[in-house]
Short mmCIF file of C-alpha atoms and ligand atoms in Angstrom, two decimals:
data_model
loop_
_atom_site.label_atom_id
_atom_site.label_comp_id
_atom_site.label_asym_id
_atom_site.label_seq_id
_atom_site.Cartn_x
_atom_site.Cartn_y
_atom_site.Cartn_z
CA MET A 192 91.58 0.98 5.34
CA LEU A 193 89.64 2.81 2.91
CA ARG A 194 86.09 4.01 3.33
CA PHE A 195 83.71 5.45 0.96
CA LEU A 196 81.58 8.52 2.14
CA PRO A 197 78.69 9.95 0.06
CA GLN A 198 79.44 13.73 -0.26
CA LYS A 199 77.65 16.01 -2.50
CA ASN A 200 76.10 13.16 -4.61
CA LYS A 201 79.52 11.75 -5.18
CA TYR A 202 81.71 9.51 -2.98
CA ILE A 203 84.86 10.63 -1.44
CA VAL A 204 87.38 8.14 -0.12
CA GLU A 205 88.42 8.54 3.62
CA GLU A 206 91.53 6.81 4.48
CA SER A 207 92.13 5.27 7.98
CA GLU A 208 95.75 4.70 8.69
CA PHE A 209 95.22 2.48 11.64
CA SER A 210 93.33 -0.72 12.35
CA PHE A 211 91.22 -1.12 15.21
CA SER A 212 92.08 -3.67 18.00
CA LYS A 213 90.03 -4.95 20.74
CA GLU A 214 93.19 -5.78 22.38
CA LEU A 215 94.23 -2.12 22.78
CA PRO A 216 92.82 0.27 25.30
CA ILE A 217 89.23 1.34 24.34
CA PRO A 218 88.32 5.04 25.53
CA LYS A 219 86.20 4.84 28.78
CA HIS A 220 84.56 8.04 27.85
CA ILE A 221 83.86 9.26 24.35
CA ALA A 222 82.36 12.54 23.47
CA ILE A 223 80.85 13.40 20.03
CA ILE A 224 79.85 16.63 18.27
CA MET A 225 77.28 15.22 16.08
CA ASP A 226 77.57 17.71 13.05
CA GLY A 227 76.62 17.60 9.31
CA ASN A 228 72.87 16.69 9.64
CA GLY A 229 71.86 19.82 7.87
CA ARG A 230 74.37 19.48 4.78
CA TRP A 231 73.52 15.64 4.53
CA ALA A 232 69.98 16.40 3.94
CA GLN A 233 70.64 19.47 1.85
CA ASN A 234 72.55 17.14 -0.54
CA ARG A 235 69.70 14.98 -1.17
CA ARG A 236 67.38 17.65 -1.79
CA LEU A 237 65.62 17.05 1.59
CA PRO A 238 64.63 19.75 4.38
CA ARG A 239 67.31 20.01 7.02
CA VAL A 240 65.04 18.32 9.70
CA ALA A 241 65.28 15.11 7.50
CA GLY A 242 68.91 15.07 8.46
CA HIS A 243 68.29 15.36 12.12
CA LYS A 244 65.62 12.56 11.92
CA GLU A 245 68.46 10.29 10.26
CA GLY A 246 70.99 11.59 12.93
CA MET A 247 68.74 10.21 15.59
CA GLU A 248 68.95 6.84 13.66
CA THR A 249 72.89 7.08 13.91
CA VAL A 250 72.57 7.94 17.64
CA LYS A 251 70.80 4.37 18.18
CA LYS A 252 73.39 2.71 16.10
CA ILE A 253 76.61 4.31 17.66
CA THR A 254 74.90 3.80 21.34
CA LYS A 255 74.49 0.15 20.72
CA HIS A 256 78.05 -0.21 19.13
CA ALA A 257 79.64 2.01 22.03
CA SER A 258 78.02 -0.27 24.38
CA LYS A 259 79.03 -3.41 22.91
CA LEU A 260 82.95 -2.18 22.67
CA GLY A 261 82.72 -1.66 26.32
CA VAL A 262 82.70 2.30 26.41
CA LYS A 263 81.55 3.46 29.75
CA VAL A 264 80.34 6.99 28.94
CA LEU A 265 78.97 8.33 25.68
CA THR A 266 78.54 12.07 25.62
CA LEU A 267 76.72 13.26 22.66
CA TYR A 268 76.20 17.12 21.83
CA ALA A 269 72.49 17.28 20.82
CA PHE A 270 71.53 20.94 21.23
CA SER A 271 73.70 23.93 22.21
CA THR A 272 72.77 26.89 24.27
CA GLU A 273 73.52 28.70 20.75
CA ASN A 274 71.23 26.46 18.81
CA TRP A 275 68.03 28.53 19.88
CA LYS A 276 69.12 31.11 17.17
CA ARG A 277 68.00 28.69 14.56
CA PRO A 278 64.62 29.04 12.79
CA ASN A 279 61.54 28.13 14.92
CA GLU A 280 60.52 25.29 12.93
CA GLU A 281 63.95 23.69 13.30
CA VAL A 282 64.42 24.21 17.01
CA ASN A 283 60.79 22.83 17.63
CA PHE A 284 61.77 19.87 15.56
CA LEU A 285 65.01 19.40 17.64
CA MET A 286 62.81 19.59 20.83
CA GLN A 287 60.43 17.02 19.81
CA LEU A 288 63.27 14.52 18.83
CA PRO A 289 64.35 13.61 22.33
CA VAL A 290 60.70 12.72 22.81
CA ASP A 291 60.49 10.47 19.84
CA PHE A 292 63.80 9.06 20.63
CA PHE A 293 63.02 8.06 24.06
CA ASP A 294 59.45 6.94 23.26
CA THR A 295 61.02 4.37 20.78
CA PHE A 296 64.23 3.49 22.10
CA VAL A 297 63.97 3.30 25.90
CA PRO A 298 63.01 -0.34 25.93
CA GLU A 299 66.09 -1.25 23.94
CA LEU A 300 68.27 0.94 26.27
CA LYS A 301 66.97 -1.13 29.24
CA LYS A 302 67.67 -4.24 27.36
CA GLU A 303 71.19 -3.06 26.94
CA ASN A 304 71.65 -1.93 30.44
CA VAL A 305 71.97 1.59 29.32
CA ARG A 306 71.80 4.26 31.66
CA VAL A 307 70.53 7.75 30.13
CA GLU A 308 71.62 11.15 31.61
CA VAL A 309 71.15 14.67 30.28
CA MET A 310 73.15 17.46 31.31
CA GLY A 311 72.42 21.08 30.39
CA TYR A 312 69.98 23.86 31.37
CA LYS A 313 67.09 21.36 31.43
CA GLU A 314 64.78 24.05 32.86
CA PHE A 315 64.59 26.12 29.80
CA LEU A 316 63.53 23.09 27.50
CA PRO A 317 60.07 22.91 26.57
CA LYS A 318 57.85 20.93 29.01
CA HIS A 319 57.34 17.89 26.68
CA THR A 320 61.03 17.61 26.05
CA GLN A 321 61.56 17.84 30.07
CA GLU A 322 59.18 15.29 30.75
CA ALA A 323 60.57 12.97 28.05
CA VAL A 324 64.22 13.25 29.33
CA GLU A 325 63.13 12.99 33.15
CA ARG A 326 61.17 9.87 32.23
CA ALA A 327 64.06 8.26 30.31
CA MET A 328 66.44 9.01 33.26
CA GLU A 329 63.93 7.77 35.79
CA GLU A 330 63.33 4.29 33.95
CA THR A 331 67.08 3.64 33.11
CA LYS A 332 68.48 4.98 36.46
CA ASN A 333 69.55 1.33 38.02
CA ASN A 334 71.08 0.16 34.65
CA THR A 335 74.83 -0.27 35.20
CA GLY A 336 76.18 -0.39 31.72
CA LEU A 337 77.09 2.61 29.23
CA ILE A 338 76.05 5.86 30.47
CA LEU A 339 74.48 7.61 27.40
CA ASN A 340 74.86 11.32 28.28
CA PHE A 341 73.23 13.94 26.20
CA ALA A 342 74.29 17.57 26.23
CA LEU A 343 71.05 19.44 25.75
CA ASN A 344 70.95 23.00 25.91
CA TYR A 345 74.36 22.90 27.00
CA GLY A 346 77.07 25.51 26.73
CA SER A 347 80.54 25.16 28.35
CA ARG A 348 81.30 28.70 29.22
CA ALA A 349 77.88 29.05 30.75
CA GLU A 350 78.60 25.77 32.63
CA ILE A 351 81.99 27.16 33.97
CA ILE A 352 80.37 30.37 35.06
CA THR A 353 77.34 28.43 36.76
CA ALA A 354 80.13 26.31 38.55
CA ILE A 355 81.95 29.43 39.95
CA GLN A 356 78.62 31.06 41.04
CA SER A 357 77.90 27.75 42.99
CA LEU A 358 81.38 27.41 44.57
CA TYR A 359 81.24 31.02 45.51
CA THR A 360 77.72 30.69 47.20
CA GLN A 361 78.76 27.41 48.90
CA LEU A 362 82.25 29.09 50.18
CA GLN A 363 80.24 32.24 51.52
CA ALA A 364 77.88 29.94 53.40
CA ASN A 365 80.49 27.82 54.98
CA GLN A 366 82.84 30.83 55.52
CA GLY A 367 85.24 28.74 53.38
CA ASN A 368 88.64 29.71 51.99
CA ILE A 369 89.32 30.58 48.55
CA ASN A 370 92.32 28.03 48.91
CA GLU A 371 89.97 25.41 49.12
CA ILE A 372 89.17 25.50 45.49
CA THR A 373 91.23 22.92 43.56
CA GLU A 374 90.90 21.52 40.01
CA ASP A 375 89.17 18.64 41.64
CA THR A 376 86.61 20.54 43.71
CA PHE A 377 86.10 22.74 40.77
CA ALA A 378 85.26 19.74 38.68
CA ASP A 379 82.63 18.76 41.16
CA TYR A 380 80.49 21.68 40.20
CA LEU A 381 80.71 21.05 36.46
CA MET A 382 77.79 19.34 34.66
CA THR A 383 79.87 16.22 34.52
CA GLY A 384 80.16 16.16 38.26
CA PHE A 385 77.56 13.52 38.70
CA LEU A 386 79.95 11.04 36.92
CA PRO A 387 82.52 8.99 38.94
CA THR A 388 85.81 11.09 38.98
CA ASP A 389 87.74 8.85 36.50
CA LEU A 390 84.90 8.98 33.91
CA ARG A 391 84.38 12.80 33.95
CA ASP A 392 86.90 13.85 31.10
CA PRO A 393 86.58 12.27 27.64
CA GLU A 394 89.75 10.44 26.41
CA LEU A 395 88.55 10.83 22.89
CA VAL A 396 86.33 13.55 21.20
CA ILE A 397 84.89 13.01 17.88
CA ARG A 398 83.52 15.64 15.47
CA THR A 399 81.89 14.65 12.26
CA SER A 400 81.23 16.93 8.87
CA GLY A 401 84.82 17.96 8.50
CA GLU A 402 84.60 21.07 10.78
CA GLU A 403 87.54 21.23 12.95
CA ARG A 404 86.43 23.34 16.20
CA ILE A 405 85.06 22.56 19.53
CA SER A 406 81.91 24.83 19.64
CA ASN A 407 81.90 25.63 23.24
CA PHE A 408 81.65 21.89 24.34
CA LEU A 409 83.48 20.30 27.42
CA LEU A 410 86.03 23.04 27.53
CA TRP A 411 87.23 22.05 31.01
CA GLN A 412 86.98 18.41 30.38
CA ILE A 413 88.77 18.19 27.12
CA ALA A 414 92.21 19.62 28.39
CA TYR A 415 94.07 16.36 27.71
CA SER A 416 91.50 14.65 25.35
CA GLU A 417 92.54 13.36 21.95
CA LEU A 418 90.64 14.97 19.09
CA PHE A 419 89.35 13.13 16.07
CA PHE A 420 87.90 14.80 12.92
CA THR A 421 86.11 12.95 10.18
CA ARG A 422 84.57 14.39 6.86
CA ALA A 423 81.60 12.17 7.43
CA PHE A 424 78.35 13.69 7.94
CA TRP A 425 76.63 12.55 11.31
CA PRO A 426 73.90 10.56 9.55
CA ASP A 427 76.55 8.59 7.62
CA PHE A 428 78.79 7.81 10.77
CA ASP A 429 78.46 4.17 11.41
CA GLU A 430 80.09 1.40 13.47
CA GLN A 431 83.15 1.32 11.24
CA ALA A 432 83.67 4.93 11.67
CA LEU A 433 83.41 4.70 15.43
CA GLU A 434 86.08 2.13 15.33
CA ASN A 435 88.24 4.20 13.06
CA ALA A 436 87.99 6.93 15.43
CA ILE A 437 89.00 4.61 18.32
CA ALA A 438 91.84 2.99 16.24
CA SER A 439 93.27 6.51 15.77
CA TYR A 440 92.93 6.94 19.45
CA GLN A 441 94.82 3.81 20.08
CA ASN A 442 97.69 4.79 17.95
CA ARG A 443 98.32 8.27 19.81
CA ASP A 444 101.06 9.07 22.30
CA ARG A 445 99.29 10.24 25.35
CA ARG A 446 102.02 12.02 27.68
CA PHE A 447 99.77 14.51 29.56
CA GLY A 448 102.66 16.97 29.43
CA ALA A 449 105.22 14.44 30.74
CA VAL A 450 107.89 12.48 28.80
CA LYS A 451 107.16 8.86 28.10
CA ASN A 452 109.93 7.22 30.01
CA GLU A 453 113.05 8.23 31.81
CA GLU A 454 115.43 7.46 28.97
CA GLU A 455 113.63 10.08 26.82
CA SER A 456 114.71 13.00 29.15
CA VAL A 457 117.46 15.05 28.49
C1 FPP B 1780 74.41 19.64 13.95
O1 FPP B 1780 74.11 19.39 12.42
C2 FPP B 1780 73.45 18.91 14.56
C3 FPP B 1780 72.48 19.23 15.62
C4 FPP B 1780 72.57 20.68 16.18
C5 FPP B 1780 71.57 18.32 16.15
C6 FPP B 1780 71.97 17.08 16.63
C7 FPP B 1780 70.90 16.27 16.83
C8 FPP B 1780 70.79 14.99 16.59
C9 FPP B 1780 71.85 14.11 15.78
C10 FPP B 1780 69.81 14.17 17.03
C11 FPP B 1780 69.91 13.91 18.28
C12 FPP B 1780 69.09 12.96 18.93
C13 FPP B 1780 68.50 13.04 20.14
C14 FPP B 1780 67.80 11.80 20.51
C15 FPP B 1780 68.39 14.12 21.02
P1 FPP B 1780 73.87 20.76 11.76
O2 FPP B 1780 72.40 20.86 11.59
O3 FPP B 1780 74.55 21.91 12.38
O4 FPP B 1780 74.27 20.50 10.26
P2 FPP B 1780 75.03 21.37 9.47
O5 FPP B 1780 76.18 21.95 9.78
O6 FPP B 1780 75.21 20.51 8.15
O7 FPP B 1780 73.98 22.43 9.05
#
């Protein structure tokens, strides 16, 4: 399948080897590194923030489509602990985006039975951003469909250190033994710990914009995730692109370190 993507005022062809199938497994948890907003805008001679605004529209589109496909958790990397290094004007714009997003989109999220969650160091967000996310979480908390999980002021190394600190405090208080720490108990202390255990780790991680790195995103949780990189900038990522990524996932051979079946062992 061929897709045409606008890039630097010309179209590039992105080839997808696989066809999406509703009959094959759909990942329960998809995590996305939404990259390329700035370049999308610069290619149009627009300010970078215009790319973020358009990126917000893509969030709406992809949330609705993921929900329709039966995805259970969609984790979106919206602002990293490193993004504070950007110019003030851009940071301020990014902190206003969740306010605009939730103000305009929560009624539709409610209709779609979507529950909003936000993971990250929320206490360091500006007050108006904190209030908007708390409101959206509160208003959707009883919804039972897709969990739309924003990573906002999130960084995975910091998350792991915070988890170790909490575990250590807990162990000391209970005079517990170090051997009580297992992979499962540790995962309870990570920011994805609020999710049911079978939904914490994404089966599929997508990064847009042609960059092929993880950028401090869900380092523990992606141990066995399938990774999908596309050249599409986030504002150009659409329903078809999501299905292409899932189609690629559906054709992966996931072995989790084992062999596929007995005959294949030597
Ligand atoms: C990376 O692109 C994108 C971000 C740092 C921000 C992502 C935010 C959104 C898509 C909007 C989120 C919406 C809500 C509701 C929170 P970049 O700016 O690094 O792009 P570049 O690599 O081309 O410069």
